[in-house]
Short mmCIF file of C-alpha atoms in Angstrom, two decimals:
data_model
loop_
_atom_site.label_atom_id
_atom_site.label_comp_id
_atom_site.label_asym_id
_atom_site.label_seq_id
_atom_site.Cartn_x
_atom_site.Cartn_y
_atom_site.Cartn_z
CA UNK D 1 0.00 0.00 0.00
CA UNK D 2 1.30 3.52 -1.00
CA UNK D 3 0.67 6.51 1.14
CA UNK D 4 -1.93 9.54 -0.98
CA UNK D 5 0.12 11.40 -3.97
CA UNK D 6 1.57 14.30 -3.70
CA UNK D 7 2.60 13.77 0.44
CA UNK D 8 4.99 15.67 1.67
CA UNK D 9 7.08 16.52 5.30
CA UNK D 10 6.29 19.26 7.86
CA UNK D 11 6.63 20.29 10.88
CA UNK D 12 3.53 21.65 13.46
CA UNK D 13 3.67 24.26 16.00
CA UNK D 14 0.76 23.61 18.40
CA UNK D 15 -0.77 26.60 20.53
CA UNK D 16 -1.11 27.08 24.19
CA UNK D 17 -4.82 25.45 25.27
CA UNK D 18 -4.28 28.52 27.86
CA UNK D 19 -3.56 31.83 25.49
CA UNK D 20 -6.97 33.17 25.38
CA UNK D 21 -6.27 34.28 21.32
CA UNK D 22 -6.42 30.94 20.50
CA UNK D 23 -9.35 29.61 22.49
CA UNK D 24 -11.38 32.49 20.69
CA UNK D 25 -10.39 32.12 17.27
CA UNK D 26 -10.26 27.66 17.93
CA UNK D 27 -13.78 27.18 20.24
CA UNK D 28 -13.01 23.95 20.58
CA UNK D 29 -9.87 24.43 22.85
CA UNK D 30 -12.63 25.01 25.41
CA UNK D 31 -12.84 21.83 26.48
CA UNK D 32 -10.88 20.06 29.33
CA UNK D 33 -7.89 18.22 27.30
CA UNK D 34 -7.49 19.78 23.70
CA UNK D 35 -6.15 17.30 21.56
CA UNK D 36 -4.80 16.15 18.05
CA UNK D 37 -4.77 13.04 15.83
CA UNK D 38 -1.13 12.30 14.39
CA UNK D 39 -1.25 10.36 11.04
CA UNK D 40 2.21 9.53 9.13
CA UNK D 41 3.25 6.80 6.62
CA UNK D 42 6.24 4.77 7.01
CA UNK D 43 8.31 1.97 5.44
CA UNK D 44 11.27 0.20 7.17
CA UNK D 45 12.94 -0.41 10.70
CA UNK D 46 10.01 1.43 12.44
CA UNK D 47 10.06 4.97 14.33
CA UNK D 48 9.27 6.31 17.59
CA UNK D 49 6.93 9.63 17.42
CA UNK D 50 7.00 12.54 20.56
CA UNK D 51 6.41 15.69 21.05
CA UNK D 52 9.06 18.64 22.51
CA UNK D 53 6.24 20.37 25.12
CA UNK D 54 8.06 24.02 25.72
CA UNK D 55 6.99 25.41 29.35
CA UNK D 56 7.08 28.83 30.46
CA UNK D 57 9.41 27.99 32.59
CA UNK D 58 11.75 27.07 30.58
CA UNK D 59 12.14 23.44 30.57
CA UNK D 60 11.34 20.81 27.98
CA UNK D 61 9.46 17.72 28.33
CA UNK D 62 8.96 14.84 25.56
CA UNK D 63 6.08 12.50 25.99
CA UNK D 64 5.97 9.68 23.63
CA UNK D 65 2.91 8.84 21.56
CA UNK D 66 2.94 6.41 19.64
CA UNK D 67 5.85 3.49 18.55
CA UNK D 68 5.39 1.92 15.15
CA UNK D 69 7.15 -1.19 14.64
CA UNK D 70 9.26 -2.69 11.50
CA UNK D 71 6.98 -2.73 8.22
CA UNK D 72 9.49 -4.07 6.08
CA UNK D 73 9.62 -3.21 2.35
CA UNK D 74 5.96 -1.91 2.51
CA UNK D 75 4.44 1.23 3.56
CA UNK D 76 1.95 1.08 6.62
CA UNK D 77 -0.44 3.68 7.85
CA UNK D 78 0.53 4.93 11.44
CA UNK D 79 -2.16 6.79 13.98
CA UNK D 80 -1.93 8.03 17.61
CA UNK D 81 -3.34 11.21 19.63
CA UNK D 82 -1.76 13.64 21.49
CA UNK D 83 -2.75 15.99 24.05
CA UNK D 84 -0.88 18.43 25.37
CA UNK D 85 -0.57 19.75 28.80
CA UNK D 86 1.55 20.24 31.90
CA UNK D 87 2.39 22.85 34.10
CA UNK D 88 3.61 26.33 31.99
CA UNK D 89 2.92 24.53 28.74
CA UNK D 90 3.65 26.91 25.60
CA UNK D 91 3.66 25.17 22.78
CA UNK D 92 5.17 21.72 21.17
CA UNK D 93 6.63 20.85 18.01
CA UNK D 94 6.64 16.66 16.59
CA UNK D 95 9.58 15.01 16.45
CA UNK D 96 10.09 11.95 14.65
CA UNK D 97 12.69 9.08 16.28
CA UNK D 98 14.68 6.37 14.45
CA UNK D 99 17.27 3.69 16.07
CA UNK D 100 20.57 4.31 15.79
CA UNK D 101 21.75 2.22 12.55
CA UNK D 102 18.39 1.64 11.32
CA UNK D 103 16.15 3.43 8.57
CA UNK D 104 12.81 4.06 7.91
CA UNK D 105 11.04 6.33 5.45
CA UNK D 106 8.41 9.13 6.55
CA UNK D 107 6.03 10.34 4.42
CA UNK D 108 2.99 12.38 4.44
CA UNK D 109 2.82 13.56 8.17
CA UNK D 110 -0.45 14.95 9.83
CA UNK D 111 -0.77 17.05 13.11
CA UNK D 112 -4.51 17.75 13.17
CA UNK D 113 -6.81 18.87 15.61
CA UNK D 114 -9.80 16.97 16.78
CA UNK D 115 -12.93 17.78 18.49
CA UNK D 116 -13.97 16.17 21.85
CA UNK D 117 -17.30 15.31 22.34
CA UNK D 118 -18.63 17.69 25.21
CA UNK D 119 -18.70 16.28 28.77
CA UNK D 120 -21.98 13.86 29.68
CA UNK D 121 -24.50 15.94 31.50
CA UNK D 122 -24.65 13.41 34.77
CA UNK D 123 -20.51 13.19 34.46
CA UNK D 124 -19.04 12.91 38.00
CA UNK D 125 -15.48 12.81 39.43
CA UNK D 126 -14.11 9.93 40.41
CA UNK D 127 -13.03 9.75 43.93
CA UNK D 128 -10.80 6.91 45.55
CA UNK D 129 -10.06 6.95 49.24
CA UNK D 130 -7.98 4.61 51.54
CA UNK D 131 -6.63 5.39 54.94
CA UNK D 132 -3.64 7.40 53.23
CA UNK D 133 -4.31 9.52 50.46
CA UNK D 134 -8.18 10.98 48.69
CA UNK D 135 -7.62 10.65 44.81
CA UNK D 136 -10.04 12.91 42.50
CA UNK D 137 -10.34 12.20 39.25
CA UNK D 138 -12.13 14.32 36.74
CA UNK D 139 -14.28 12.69 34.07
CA UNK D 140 -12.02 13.79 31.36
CA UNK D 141 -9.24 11.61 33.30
CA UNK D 142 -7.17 14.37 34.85
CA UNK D 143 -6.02 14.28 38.29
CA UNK D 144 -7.53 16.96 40.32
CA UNK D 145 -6.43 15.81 44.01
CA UNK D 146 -3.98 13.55 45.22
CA UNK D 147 -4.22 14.58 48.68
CA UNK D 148 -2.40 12.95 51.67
CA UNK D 149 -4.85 12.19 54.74
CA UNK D 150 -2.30 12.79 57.31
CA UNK D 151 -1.33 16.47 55.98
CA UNK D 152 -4.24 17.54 54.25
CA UNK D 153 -1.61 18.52 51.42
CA UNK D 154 -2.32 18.23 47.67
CA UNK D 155 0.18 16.63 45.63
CA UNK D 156 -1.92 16.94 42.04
CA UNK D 157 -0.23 19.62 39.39
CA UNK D 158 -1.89 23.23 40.10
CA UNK D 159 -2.27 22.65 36.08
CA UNK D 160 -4.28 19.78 33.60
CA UNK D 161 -1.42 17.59 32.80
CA UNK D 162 -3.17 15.13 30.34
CA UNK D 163 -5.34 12.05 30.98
CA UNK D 164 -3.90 9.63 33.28
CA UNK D 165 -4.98 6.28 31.42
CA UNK D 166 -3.51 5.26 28.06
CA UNK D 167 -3.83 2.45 25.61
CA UNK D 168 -1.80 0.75 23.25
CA UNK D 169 -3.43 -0.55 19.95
CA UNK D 170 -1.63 -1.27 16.40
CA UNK D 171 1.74 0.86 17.26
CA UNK D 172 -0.54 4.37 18.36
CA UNK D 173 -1.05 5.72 22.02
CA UNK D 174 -5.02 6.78 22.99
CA UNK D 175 -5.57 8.73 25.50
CA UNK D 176 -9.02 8.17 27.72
CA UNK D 177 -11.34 10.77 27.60
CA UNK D 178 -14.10 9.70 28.98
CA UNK D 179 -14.43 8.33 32.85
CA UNK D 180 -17.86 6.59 33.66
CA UNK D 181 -17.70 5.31 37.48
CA UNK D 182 -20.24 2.78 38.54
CA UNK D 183 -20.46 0.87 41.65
CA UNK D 184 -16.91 -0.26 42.00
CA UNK D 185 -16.33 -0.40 38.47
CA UNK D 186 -14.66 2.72 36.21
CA UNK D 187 -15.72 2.61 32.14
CA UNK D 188 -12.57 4.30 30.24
CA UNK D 189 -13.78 5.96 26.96
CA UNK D 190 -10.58 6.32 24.50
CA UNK D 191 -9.98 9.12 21.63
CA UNK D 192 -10.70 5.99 19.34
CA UNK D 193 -14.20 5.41 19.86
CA UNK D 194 -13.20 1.54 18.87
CA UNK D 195 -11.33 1.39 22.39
CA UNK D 196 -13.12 1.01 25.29
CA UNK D 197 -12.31 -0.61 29.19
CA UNK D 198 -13.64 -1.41 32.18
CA UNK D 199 -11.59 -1.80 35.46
CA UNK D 200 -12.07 -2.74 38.75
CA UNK D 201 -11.21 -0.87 41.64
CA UNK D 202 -10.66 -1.89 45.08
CA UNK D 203 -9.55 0.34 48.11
CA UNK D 204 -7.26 -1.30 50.71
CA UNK D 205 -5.82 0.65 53.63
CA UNK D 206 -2.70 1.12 52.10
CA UNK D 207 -3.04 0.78 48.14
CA UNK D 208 -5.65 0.12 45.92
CA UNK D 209 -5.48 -2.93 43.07
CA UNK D 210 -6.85 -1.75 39.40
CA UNK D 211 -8.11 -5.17 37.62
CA UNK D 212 -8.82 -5.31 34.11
CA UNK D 213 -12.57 -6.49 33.69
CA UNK D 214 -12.95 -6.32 29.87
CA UNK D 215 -10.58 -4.35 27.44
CA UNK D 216 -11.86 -3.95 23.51
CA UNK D 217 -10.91 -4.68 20.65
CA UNK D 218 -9.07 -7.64 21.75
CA UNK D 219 -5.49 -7.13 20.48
CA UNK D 220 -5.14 -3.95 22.55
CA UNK D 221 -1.45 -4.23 23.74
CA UNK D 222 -1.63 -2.96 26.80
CA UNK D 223 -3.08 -0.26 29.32
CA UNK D 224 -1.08 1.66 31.53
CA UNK D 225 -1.63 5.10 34.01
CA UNK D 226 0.53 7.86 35.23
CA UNK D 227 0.26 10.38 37.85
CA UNK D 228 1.93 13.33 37.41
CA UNK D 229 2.69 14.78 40.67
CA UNK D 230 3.92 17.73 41.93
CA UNK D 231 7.20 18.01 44.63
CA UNK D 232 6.39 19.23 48.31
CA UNK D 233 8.98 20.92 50.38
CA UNK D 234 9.70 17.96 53.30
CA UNK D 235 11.81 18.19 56.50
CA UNK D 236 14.01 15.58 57.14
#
């Protein structure tokens, strides 16, 4: 298969979600966790694709979103989602990542954005509690509180940082957008409406255990979360 005619390279710079400019002339930055579908072709060893996220504060982060692996002599389609965030976040630019001795060609590369559908009317927060620490989760899947019981101190980023659940299907990254908490149970929506999850969650004193109760379609790879959170001053 042969990627469109006349493709060609190039290189996106992707506004602040938080300049008010662009959230009037783009409506659709509104929403909790602004976002954008990445679309390349490739043929050979495989690539790695991330974005450089510039902060105000001068420091540069690269989250990875998507990995495509070898495709030998034949070009494949590659897709994955990114949304930007993170404390001071400017802008980002795509960068595109190839082993050292290998070689792949890249053709045709998309940074798009992409509208999220608004937030269901009777969405709630999820909240997890155990004897040590209150976790609140919006239904976009940000972290809003990580709070320890014993301090009353909140360890979440003062700023969105990005959903906390991820999947991994066919080589691209999908965020969750969409949290749906029933009973003990938590529904994860994913930017690909062919993704969905359901997990499990049980609160112990001192941890909780996550258990994957369905995941589709069925050769997802795998399904991970982060929590980004933010350093305390702490006496020693």
């Amino acid at each position: 298969m042969m990627p469109p005619p006349g493709c060609r390279s190039s290189s996106e710079m992707l506004p602040s979600p938080e300049s008010p400019a662009q959230a009037s002339a783009s409506p659709w930055l509104s929403v909790l966790v602004p976002a954008y579908r990445v679309e390349a072709w490739l043929r050979g060893d495989g690539a790695s694709f991330l974005f450089y996220q510039y902060h105000r504060d001068g420091h540069i982060s690269a989250p990875t979103v998507g990995m495509a692996g070898p495709t030998g002599g034949e070009w494949r389609k590659f897709v994955s989602f990114y949304t930007p965030g993170g404390a001071g976040f400017d802008h980002a630019s795509l960068a595109v990542a190839v082993a050292y001795g290998h070689t792949t060609d890249v053709d045709d590369v998309v940074v798009e954005e992409i509208s999220l559908p608004p937030t269901r009317p009777d969405a709630r927060p999820v909240v997890l509690e155990n004897d040590l620490i209150r976790i609140k989760i919006t239904p976009r899947a940000e972290l809003e509180e990580f709070v320890s019981r014993a301090t009353g101190r909140n360890y979440a980023p003062p700023l969105a940082t990005g959903p906390l659940l991820q999947a991994s299907w066919k080589g691209g990254i999908y965020p969750a957008y969409d949290l749906n908490w029933e009973g003990n149970r938590l529904h994860v929506r994913f930017l690909d409406p062919a993704l969905r999850a359901t997990l499990q969650v049980v609160a112990h004193p001192r941890y909780f255990v996550l258990e994957v109760v369905d995941v589709q379609p069925a050769d997802v790879e795998w399904l991970g979360t982060e929590f980004p959170l933010r350093p305390l001053a702490t006496n020693f």
